[in-house]
GROMACS .gro file of C-alpha atoms in nm:
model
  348
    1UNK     CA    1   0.000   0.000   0.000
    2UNK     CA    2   0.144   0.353  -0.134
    3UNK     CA    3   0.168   0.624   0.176
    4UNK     CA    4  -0.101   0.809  -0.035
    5UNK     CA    5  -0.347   0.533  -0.035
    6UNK     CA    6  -0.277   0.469   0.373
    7UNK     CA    7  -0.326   0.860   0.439
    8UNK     CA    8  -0.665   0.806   0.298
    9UNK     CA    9  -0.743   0.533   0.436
   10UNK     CA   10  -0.659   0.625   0.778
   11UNK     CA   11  -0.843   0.996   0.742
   12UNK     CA   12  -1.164   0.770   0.666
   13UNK     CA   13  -1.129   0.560   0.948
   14UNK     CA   14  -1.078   0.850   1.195
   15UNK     CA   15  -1.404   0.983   1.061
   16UNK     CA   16  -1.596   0.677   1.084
   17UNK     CA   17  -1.484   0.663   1.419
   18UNK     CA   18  -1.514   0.931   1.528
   19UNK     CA   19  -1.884   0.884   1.390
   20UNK     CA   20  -1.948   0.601   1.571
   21UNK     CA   21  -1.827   0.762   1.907
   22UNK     CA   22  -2.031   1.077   1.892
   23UNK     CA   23  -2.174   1.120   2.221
   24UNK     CA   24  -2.544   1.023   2.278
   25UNK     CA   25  -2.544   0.781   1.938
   26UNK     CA   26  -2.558   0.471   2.070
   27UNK     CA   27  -2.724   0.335   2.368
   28UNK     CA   28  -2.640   0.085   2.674
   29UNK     CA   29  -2.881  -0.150   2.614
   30UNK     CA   30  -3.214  -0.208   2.398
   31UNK     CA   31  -3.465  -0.185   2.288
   32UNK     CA   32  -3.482   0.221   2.293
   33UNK     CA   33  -3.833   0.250   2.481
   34UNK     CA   34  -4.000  -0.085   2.630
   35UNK     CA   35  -4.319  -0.080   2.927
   36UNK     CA   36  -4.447  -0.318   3.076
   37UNK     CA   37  -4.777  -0.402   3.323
   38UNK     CA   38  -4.753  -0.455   3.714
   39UNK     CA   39  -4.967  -0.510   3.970
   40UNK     CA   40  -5.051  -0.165   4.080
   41UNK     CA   41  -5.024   0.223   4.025
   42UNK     CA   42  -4.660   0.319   4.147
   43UNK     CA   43  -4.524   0.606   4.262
   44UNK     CA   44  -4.186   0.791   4.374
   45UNK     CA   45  -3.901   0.503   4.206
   46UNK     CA   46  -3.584   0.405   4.296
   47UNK     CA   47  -3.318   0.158   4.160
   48UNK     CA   48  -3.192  -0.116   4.399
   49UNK     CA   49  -2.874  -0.216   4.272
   50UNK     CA   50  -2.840  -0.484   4.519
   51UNK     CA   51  -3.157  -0.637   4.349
   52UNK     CA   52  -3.125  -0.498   4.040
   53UNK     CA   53  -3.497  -0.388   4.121
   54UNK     CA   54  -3.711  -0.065   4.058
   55UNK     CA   55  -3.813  -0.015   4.420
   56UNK     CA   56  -4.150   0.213   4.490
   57UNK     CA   57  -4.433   0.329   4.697
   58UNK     CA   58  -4.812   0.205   4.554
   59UNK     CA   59  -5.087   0.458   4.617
   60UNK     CA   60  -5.242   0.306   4.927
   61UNK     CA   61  -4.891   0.366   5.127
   62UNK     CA   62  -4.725   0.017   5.062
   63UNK     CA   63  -4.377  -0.080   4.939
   64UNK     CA   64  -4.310  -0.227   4.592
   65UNK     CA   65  -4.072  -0.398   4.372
   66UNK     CA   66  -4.061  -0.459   4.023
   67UNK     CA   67  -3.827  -0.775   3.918
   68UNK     CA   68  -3.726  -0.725   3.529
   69UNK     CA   69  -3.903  -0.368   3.470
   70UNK     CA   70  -3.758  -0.407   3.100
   71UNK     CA   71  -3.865  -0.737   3.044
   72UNK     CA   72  -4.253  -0.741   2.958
   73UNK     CA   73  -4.234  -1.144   2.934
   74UNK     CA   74  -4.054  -1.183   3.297
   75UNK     CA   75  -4.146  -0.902   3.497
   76UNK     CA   76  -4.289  -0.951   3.870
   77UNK     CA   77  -4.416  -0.736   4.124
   78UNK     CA   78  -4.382  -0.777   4.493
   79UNK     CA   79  -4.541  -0.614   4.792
   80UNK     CA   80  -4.509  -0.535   5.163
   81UNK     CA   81  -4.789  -0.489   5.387
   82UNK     CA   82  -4.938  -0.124   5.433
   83UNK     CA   83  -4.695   0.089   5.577
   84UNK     CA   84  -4.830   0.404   5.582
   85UNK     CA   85  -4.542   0.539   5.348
   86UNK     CA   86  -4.464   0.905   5.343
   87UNK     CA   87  -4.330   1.081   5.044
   88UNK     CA   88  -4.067   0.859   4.899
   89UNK     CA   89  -3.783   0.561   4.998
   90UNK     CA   90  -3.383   0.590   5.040
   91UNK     CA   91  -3.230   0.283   5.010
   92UNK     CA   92  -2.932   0.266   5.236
   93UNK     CA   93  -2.582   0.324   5.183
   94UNK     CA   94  -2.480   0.149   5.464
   95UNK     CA   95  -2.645  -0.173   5.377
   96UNK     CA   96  -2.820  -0.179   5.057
   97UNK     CA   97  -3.037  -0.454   5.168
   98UNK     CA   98  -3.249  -0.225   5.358
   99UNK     CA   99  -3.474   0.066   5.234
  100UNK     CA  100  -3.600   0.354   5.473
  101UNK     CA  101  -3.932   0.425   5.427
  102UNK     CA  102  -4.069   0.726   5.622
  103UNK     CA  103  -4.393   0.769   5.799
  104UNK     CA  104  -4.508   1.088   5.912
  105UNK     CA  105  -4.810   0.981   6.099
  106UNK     CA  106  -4.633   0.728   6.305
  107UNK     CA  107  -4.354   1.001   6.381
  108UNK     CA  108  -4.102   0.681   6.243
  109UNK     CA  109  -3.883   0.578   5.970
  110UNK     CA  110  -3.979   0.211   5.913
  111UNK     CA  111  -3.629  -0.019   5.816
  112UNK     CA  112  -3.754  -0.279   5.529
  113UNK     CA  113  -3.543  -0.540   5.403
  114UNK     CA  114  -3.544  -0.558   4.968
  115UNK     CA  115  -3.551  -0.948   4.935
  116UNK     CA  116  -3.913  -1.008   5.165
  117UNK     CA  117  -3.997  -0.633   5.211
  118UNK     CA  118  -4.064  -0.709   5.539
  119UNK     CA  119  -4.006  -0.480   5.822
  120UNK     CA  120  -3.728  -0.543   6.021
  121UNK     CA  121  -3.701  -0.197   6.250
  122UNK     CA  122  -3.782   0.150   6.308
  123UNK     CA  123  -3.575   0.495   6.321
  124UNK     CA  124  -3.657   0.816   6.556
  125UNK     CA  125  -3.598   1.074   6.321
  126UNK     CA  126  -3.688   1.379   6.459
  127UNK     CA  127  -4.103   1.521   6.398
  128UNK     CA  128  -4.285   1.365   6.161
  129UNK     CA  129  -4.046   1.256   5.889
  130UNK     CA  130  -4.191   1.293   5.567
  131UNK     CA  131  -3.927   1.294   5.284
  132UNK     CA  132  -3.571   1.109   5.310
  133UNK     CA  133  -3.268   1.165   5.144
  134UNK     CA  134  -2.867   1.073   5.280
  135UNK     CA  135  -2.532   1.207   5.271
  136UNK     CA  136  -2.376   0.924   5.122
  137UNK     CA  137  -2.030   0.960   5.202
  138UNK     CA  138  -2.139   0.976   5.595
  139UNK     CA  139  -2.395   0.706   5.576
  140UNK     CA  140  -2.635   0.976   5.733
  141UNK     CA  141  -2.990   0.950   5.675
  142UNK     CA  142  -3.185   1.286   5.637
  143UNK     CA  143  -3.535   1.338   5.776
  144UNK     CA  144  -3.712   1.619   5.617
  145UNK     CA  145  -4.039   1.692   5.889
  146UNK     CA  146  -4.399   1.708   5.652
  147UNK     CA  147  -4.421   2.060   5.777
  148UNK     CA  148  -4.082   2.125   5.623
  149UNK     CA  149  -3.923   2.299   5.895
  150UNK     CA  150  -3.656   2.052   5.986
  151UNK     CA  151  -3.412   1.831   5.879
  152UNK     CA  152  -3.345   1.567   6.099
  153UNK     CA  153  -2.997   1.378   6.052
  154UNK     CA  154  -2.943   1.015   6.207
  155UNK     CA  155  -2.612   0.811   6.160
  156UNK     CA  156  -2.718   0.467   6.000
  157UNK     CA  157  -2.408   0.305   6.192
  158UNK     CA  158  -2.572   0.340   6.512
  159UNK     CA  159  -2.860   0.496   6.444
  160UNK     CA  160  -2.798   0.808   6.621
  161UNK     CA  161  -3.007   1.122   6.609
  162UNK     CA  162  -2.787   1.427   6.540
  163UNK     CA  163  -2.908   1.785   6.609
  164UNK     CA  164  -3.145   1.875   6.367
  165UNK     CA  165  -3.132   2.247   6.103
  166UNK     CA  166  -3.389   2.490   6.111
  167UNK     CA  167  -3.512   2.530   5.740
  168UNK     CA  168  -3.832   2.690   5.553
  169UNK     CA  169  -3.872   2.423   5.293
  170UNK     CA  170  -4.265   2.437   5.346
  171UNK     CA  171  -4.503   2.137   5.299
  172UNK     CA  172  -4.398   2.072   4.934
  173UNK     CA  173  -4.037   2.073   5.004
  174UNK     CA  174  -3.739   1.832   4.947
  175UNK     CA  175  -3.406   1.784   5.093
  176UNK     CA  176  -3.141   1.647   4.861
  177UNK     CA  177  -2.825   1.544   5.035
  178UNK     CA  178  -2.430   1.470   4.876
  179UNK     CA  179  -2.331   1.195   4.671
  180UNK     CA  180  -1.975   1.218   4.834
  181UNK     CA  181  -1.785   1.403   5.113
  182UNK     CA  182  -1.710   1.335   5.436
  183UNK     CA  183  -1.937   1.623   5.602
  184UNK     CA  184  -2.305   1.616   5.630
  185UNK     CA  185  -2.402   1.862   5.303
  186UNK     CA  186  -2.715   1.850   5.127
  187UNK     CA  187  -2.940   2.115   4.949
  188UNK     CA  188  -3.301   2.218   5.068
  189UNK     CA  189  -3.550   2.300   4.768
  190UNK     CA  190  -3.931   2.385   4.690
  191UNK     CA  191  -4.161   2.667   4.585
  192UNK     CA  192  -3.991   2.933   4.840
  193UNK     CA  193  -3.616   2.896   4.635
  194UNK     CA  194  -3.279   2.665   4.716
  195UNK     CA  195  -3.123   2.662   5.006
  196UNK     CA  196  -2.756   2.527   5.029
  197UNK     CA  197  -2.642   2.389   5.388
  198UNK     CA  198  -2.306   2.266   5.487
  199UNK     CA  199  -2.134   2.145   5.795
  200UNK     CA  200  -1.788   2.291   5.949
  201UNK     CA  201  -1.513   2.076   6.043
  202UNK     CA  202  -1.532   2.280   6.362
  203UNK     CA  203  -1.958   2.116   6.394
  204UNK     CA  204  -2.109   1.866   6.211
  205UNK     CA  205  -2.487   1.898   6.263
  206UNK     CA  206  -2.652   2.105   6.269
  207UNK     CA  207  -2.479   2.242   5.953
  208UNK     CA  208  -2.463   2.638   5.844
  209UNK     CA  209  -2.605   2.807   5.558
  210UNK     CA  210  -2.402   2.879   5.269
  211UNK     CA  211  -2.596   2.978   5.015
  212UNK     CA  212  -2.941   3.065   4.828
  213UNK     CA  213  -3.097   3.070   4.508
  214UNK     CA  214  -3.448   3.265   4.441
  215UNK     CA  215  -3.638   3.036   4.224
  216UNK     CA  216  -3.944   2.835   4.245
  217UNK     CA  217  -3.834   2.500   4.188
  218UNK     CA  218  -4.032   2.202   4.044
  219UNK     CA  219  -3.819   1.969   3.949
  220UNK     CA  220  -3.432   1.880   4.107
  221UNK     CA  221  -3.144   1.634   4.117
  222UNK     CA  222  -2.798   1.630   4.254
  223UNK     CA  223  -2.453   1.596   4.121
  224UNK     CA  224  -2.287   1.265   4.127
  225UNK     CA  225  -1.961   1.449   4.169
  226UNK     CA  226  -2.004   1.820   4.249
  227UNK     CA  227  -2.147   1.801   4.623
  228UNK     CA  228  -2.265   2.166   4.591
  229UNK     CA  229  -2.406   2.166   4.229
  230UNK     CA  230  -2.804   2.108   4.215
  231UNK     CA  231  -3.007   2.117   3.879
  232UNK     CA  232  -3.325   2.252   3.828
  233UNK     CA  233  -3.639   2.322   3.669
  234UNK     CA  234  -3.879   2.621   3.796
  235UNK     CA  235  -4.237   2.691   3.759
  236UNK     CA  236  -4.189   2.786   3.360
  237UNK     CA  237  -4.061   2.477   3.303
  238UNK     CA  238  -3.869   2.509   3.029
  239UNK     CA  239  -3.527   2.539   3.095
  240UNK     CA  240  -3.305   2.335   3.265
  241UNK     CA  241  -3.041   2.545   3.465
  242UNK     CA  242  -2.772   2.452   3.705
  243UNK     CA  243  -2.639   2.636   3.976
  244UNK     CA  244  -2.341   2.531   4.223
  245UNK     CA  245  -2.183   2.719   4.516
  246UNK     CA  246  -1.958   3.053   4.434
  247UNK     CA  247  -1.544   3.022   4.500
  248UNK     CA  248  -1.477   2.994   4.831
  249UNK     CA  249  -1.818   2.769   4.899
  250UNK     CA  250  -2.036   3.073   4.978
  251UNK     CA  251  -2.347   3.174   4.781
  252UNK     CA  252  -2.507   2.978   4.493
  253UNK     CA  253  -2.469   3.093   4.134
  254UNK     CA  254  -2.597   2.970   3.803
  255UNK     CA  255  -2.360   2.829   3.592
  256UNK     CA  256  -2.536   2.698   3.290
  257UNK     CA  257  -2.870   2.653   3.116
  258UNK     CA  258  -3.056   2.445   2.855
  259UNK     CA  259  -3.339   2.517   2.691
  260UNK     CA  260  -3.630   2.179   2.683
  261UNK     CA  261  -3.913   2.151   2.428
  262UNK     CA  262  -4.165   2.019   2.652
  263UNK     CA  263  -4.263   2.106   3.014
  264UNK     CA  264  -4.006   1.893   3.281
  265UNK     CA  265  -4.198   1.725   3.545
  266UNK     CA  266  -3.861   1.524   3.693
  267UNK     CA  267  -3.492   1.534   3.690
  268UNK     CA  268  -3.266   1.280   3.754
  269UNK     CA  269  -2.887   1.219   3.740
  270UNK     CA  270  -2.580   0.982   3.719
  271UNK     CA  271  -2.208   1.042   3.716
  272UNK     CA  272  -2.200   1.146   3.384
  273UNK     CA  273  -2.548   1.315   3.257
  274UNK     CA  274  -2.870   1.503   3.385
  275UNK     CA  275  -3.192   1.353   3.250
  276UNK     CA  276  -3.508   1.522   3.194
  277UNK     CA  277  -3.830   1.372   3.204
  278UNK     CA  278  -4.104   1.577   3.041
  279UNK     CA  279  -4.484   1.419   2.899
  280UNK     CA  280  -4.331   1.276   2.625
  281UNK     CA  281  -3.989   1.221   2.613
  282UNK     CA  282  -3.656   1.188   2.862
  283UNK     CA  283  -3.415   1.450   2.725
  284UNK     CA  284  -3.082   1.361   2.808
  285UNK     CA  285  -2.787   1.563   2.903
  286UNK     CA  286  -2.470   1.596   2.974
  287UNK     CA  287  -2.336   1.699   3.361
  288UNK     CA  288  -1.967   1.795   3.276
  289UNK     CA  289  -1.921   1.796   3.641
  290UNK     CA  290  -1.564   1.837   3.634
  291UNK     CA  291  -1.491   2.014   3.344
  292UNK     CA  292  -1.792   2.292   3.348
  293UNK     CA  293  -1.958   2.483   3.103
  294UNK     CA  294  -1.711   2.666   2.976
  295UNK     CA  295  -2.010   2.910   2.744
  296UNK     CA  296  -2.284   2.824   3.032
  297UNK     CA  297  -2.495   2.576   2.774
  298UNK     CA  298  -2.565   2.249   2.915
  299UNK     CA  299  -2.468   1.988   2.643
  300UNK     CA  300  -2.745   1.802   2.527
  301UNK     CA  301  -2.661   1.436   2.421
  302UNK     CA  302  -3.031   1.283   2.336
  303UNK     CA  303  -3.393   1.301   2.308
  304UNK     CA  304  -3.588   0.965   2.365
  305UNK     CA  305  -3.978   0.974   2.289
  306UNK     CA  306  -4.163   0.692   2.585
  307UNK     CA  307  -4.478   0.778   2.486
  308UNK     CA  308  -4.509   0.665   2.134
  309UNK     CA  309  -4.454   0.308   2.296
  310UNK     CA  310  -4.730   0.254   2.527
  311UNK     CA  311  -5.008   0.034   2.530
  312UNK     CA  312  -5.292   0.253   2.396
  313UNK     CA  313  -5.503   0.361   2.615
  314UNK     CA  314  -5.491   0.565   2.963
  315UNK     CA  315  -5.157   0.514   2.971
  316UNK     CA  316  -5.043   0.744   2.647
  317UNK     CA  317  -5.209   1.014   2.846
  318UNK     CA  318  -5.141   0.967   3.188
  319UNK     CA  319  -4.891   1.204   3.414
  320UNK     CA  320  -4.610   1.106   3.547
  321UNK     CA  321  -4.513   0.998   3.915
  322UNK     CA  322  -4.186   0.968   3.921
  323UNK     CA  323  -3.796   0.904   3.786
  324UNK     CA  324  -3.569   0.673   3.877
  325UNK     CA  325  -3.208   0.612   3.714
  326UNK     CA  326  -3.075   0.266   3.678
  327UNK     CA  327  -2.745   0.150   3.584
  328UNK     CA  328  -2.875   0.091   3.171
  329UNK     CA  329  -3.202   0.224   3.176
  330UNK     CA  330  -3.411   0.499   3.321
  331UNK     CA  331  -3.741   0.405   3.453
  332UNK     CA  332  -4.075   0.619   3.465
  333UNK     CA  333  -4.380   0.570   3.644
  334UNK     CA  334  -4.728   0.675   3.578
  335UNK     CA  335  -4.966   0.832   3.800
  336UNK     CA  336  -5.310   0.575   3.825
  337UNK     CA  337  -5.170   0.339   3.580
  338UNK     CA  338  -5.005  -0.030   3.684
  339UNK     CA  339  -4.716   0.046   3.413
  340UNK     CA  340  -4.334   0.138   3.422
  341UNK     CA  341  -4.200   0.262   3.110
  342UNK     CA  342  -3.832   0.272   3.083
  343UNK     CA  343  -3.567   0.414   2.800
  344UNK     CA  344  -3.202   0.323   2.746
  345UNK     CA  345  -2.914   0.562   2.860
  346UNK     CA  346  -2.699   0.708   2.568
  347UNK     CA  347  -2.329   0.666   2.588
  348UNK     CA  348  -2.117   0.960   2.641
   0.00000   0.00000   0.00000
């Protein structure tokens, strides 16, 4: 072969490839969109990866979990007894064989175990916990109260109550705690704005405000990587922005935006993108957590229609209830409707 004919030859390669590697083209697994049936209605979803099950909260309070949610031919749904559930479940970090499951009206956070979802213990944590979340790095479990004026953390080594924070989160509001760190960190969000809380080295709990951001927020996830980075949607909708602590860890500040055709009604994130869940589709995008946005544009990598794929009926028009992110797939619930549609992560 003449250098000529290799030059060329290589130059088409590189192009192929670098075809084949644009990010969001190909997917982790298949088919693109699949649902399938289970028993009942369910709400609020996680992802056990101990299981490898969609874990959830039915309508009437119980605990649920969905055995092959991609696989319409194998799928099986199991159930606790009533339990009186709160607002959602955090599976533990400290042993991912339980799930917390709050309950306001008992003042308790009920310990399940994932295999028999049968409860094995309860938690004090603080006044009527209502919405749960963790600082994973700590293995600390965080209690928001259903009034949202507290936030109760407990160490799941232990169990130990900490003193609780002071916060206005309101009714309708949601704590959100760090993916990583070794102090207890976590953002407070709802219809009154963000609020951004971290700990000293001089005193853990309760921890100090840092930082605030004026927005009426809807929809929010945290950063896999950057502990003080939270992305949002607010009441338009429309636009899914990103804001992270200032230099120096004081103050929030936006730091990058994306517009979305549809209205978001969930966001959800891994270590790598941001996904956006809206009445039809799950746009997906990229978190550049390390690197930034250098022009303040969130990259986006993919837009994946669900709704074209399911069953016809009340489904195709039925709201959603929740978002969970799995390891291959991303799994949606819908509100009234025994069905979990799910759609297949891009690669970056």
């Amino acid at each position: 072969m003449s250098w000529r004919t290799w030059y060329c030859a290589a130059i088409v390669a590189a192009l192929a490839c670098a075809g084949c590697s644009t990010p969001g083209r190909s997917l982790h697994s298949a088919p693109e969109s699949v649902s399938v049936r289970v028993q009942t209605p369910l709400r609020d979803p996680v992802w056990s990866y101990r299981t490898g099950s969609l874990v959830a909260l039915t309508e009437d309070g119980r605990l649920a979990a969905v055995d092959h949610a991609d696989d319409p031919d194998a799928v099986i749904t199991r159930l606790s007894v009533p339990l009186d559930a709160g607002r959602n479940v955090q599976i533990s970090r400290a042993d991912d064989r339980t799930v917390f499951v709050p309950q306001p009206a008992r003042g308790r956070v009920a310990a399940v175990e994932l295999t028999g979802l049968r409860q094995v213990g309860d938690i004090d944590a603080g006044p009527a916990p209502s919405y749960l979340s963790e600082v994973s790095g700590m293995r600390i479990l965080l209690a928001l109260s259903a009034d949202g004026s507290t936030v109760t953390p407990v160490e799941e080594f232990g169990l130990r109550q900490l003193p609780a924070a002071r916060v206005a989160a309101g009714a309708a509001g949601v704590v959100d705690g760090a993916n990583r760190g070794r102090a207890i960190e976590y953002h407070v969000h709802g219809p009154s704005g963000v609020s951004y809380y971290k700990a000293s080295f001089q005193r853990q709990s309760p921890p100090e405000q840092r930082g605030s951001y004026d927005a009426e927020v809807v929809a929010a996830a945290g950063d896999g990587t950057a502990t003080s980075r939270l992305y949002l949607a607010d009441a338009a909708r429309d636009t899914l922005y990103t804001v992270e602590s200032a230099r120096g860890g004081e103050e929030l500040q936006e730091i990058g935006r994306a517009p979305v055709s549809s209205p978001i009604r969930y966001l959800g994130s891994d270590e790598t993108r941001v996904y956006a869940a809206t009445d039809t589709d799950v746009t997906v995008f990229e978190s550049a957590s390390v690197t930034g946005f250098p022009h303040a544009s969130i990259p986006m990598l993919r837009v994946i229609d669900y709704r074209a794929g399911l069953p016809s009926g009340p489904a195709r028009s039925a709201p959603l209830s929740g978002m969970a992110v799995g390891p291959d797939r991303v799994y949606l619930t819908l509100r009234g409707q025994p069905v979990v549609v799910s759609v297949a992560k891009p690669r970056l």
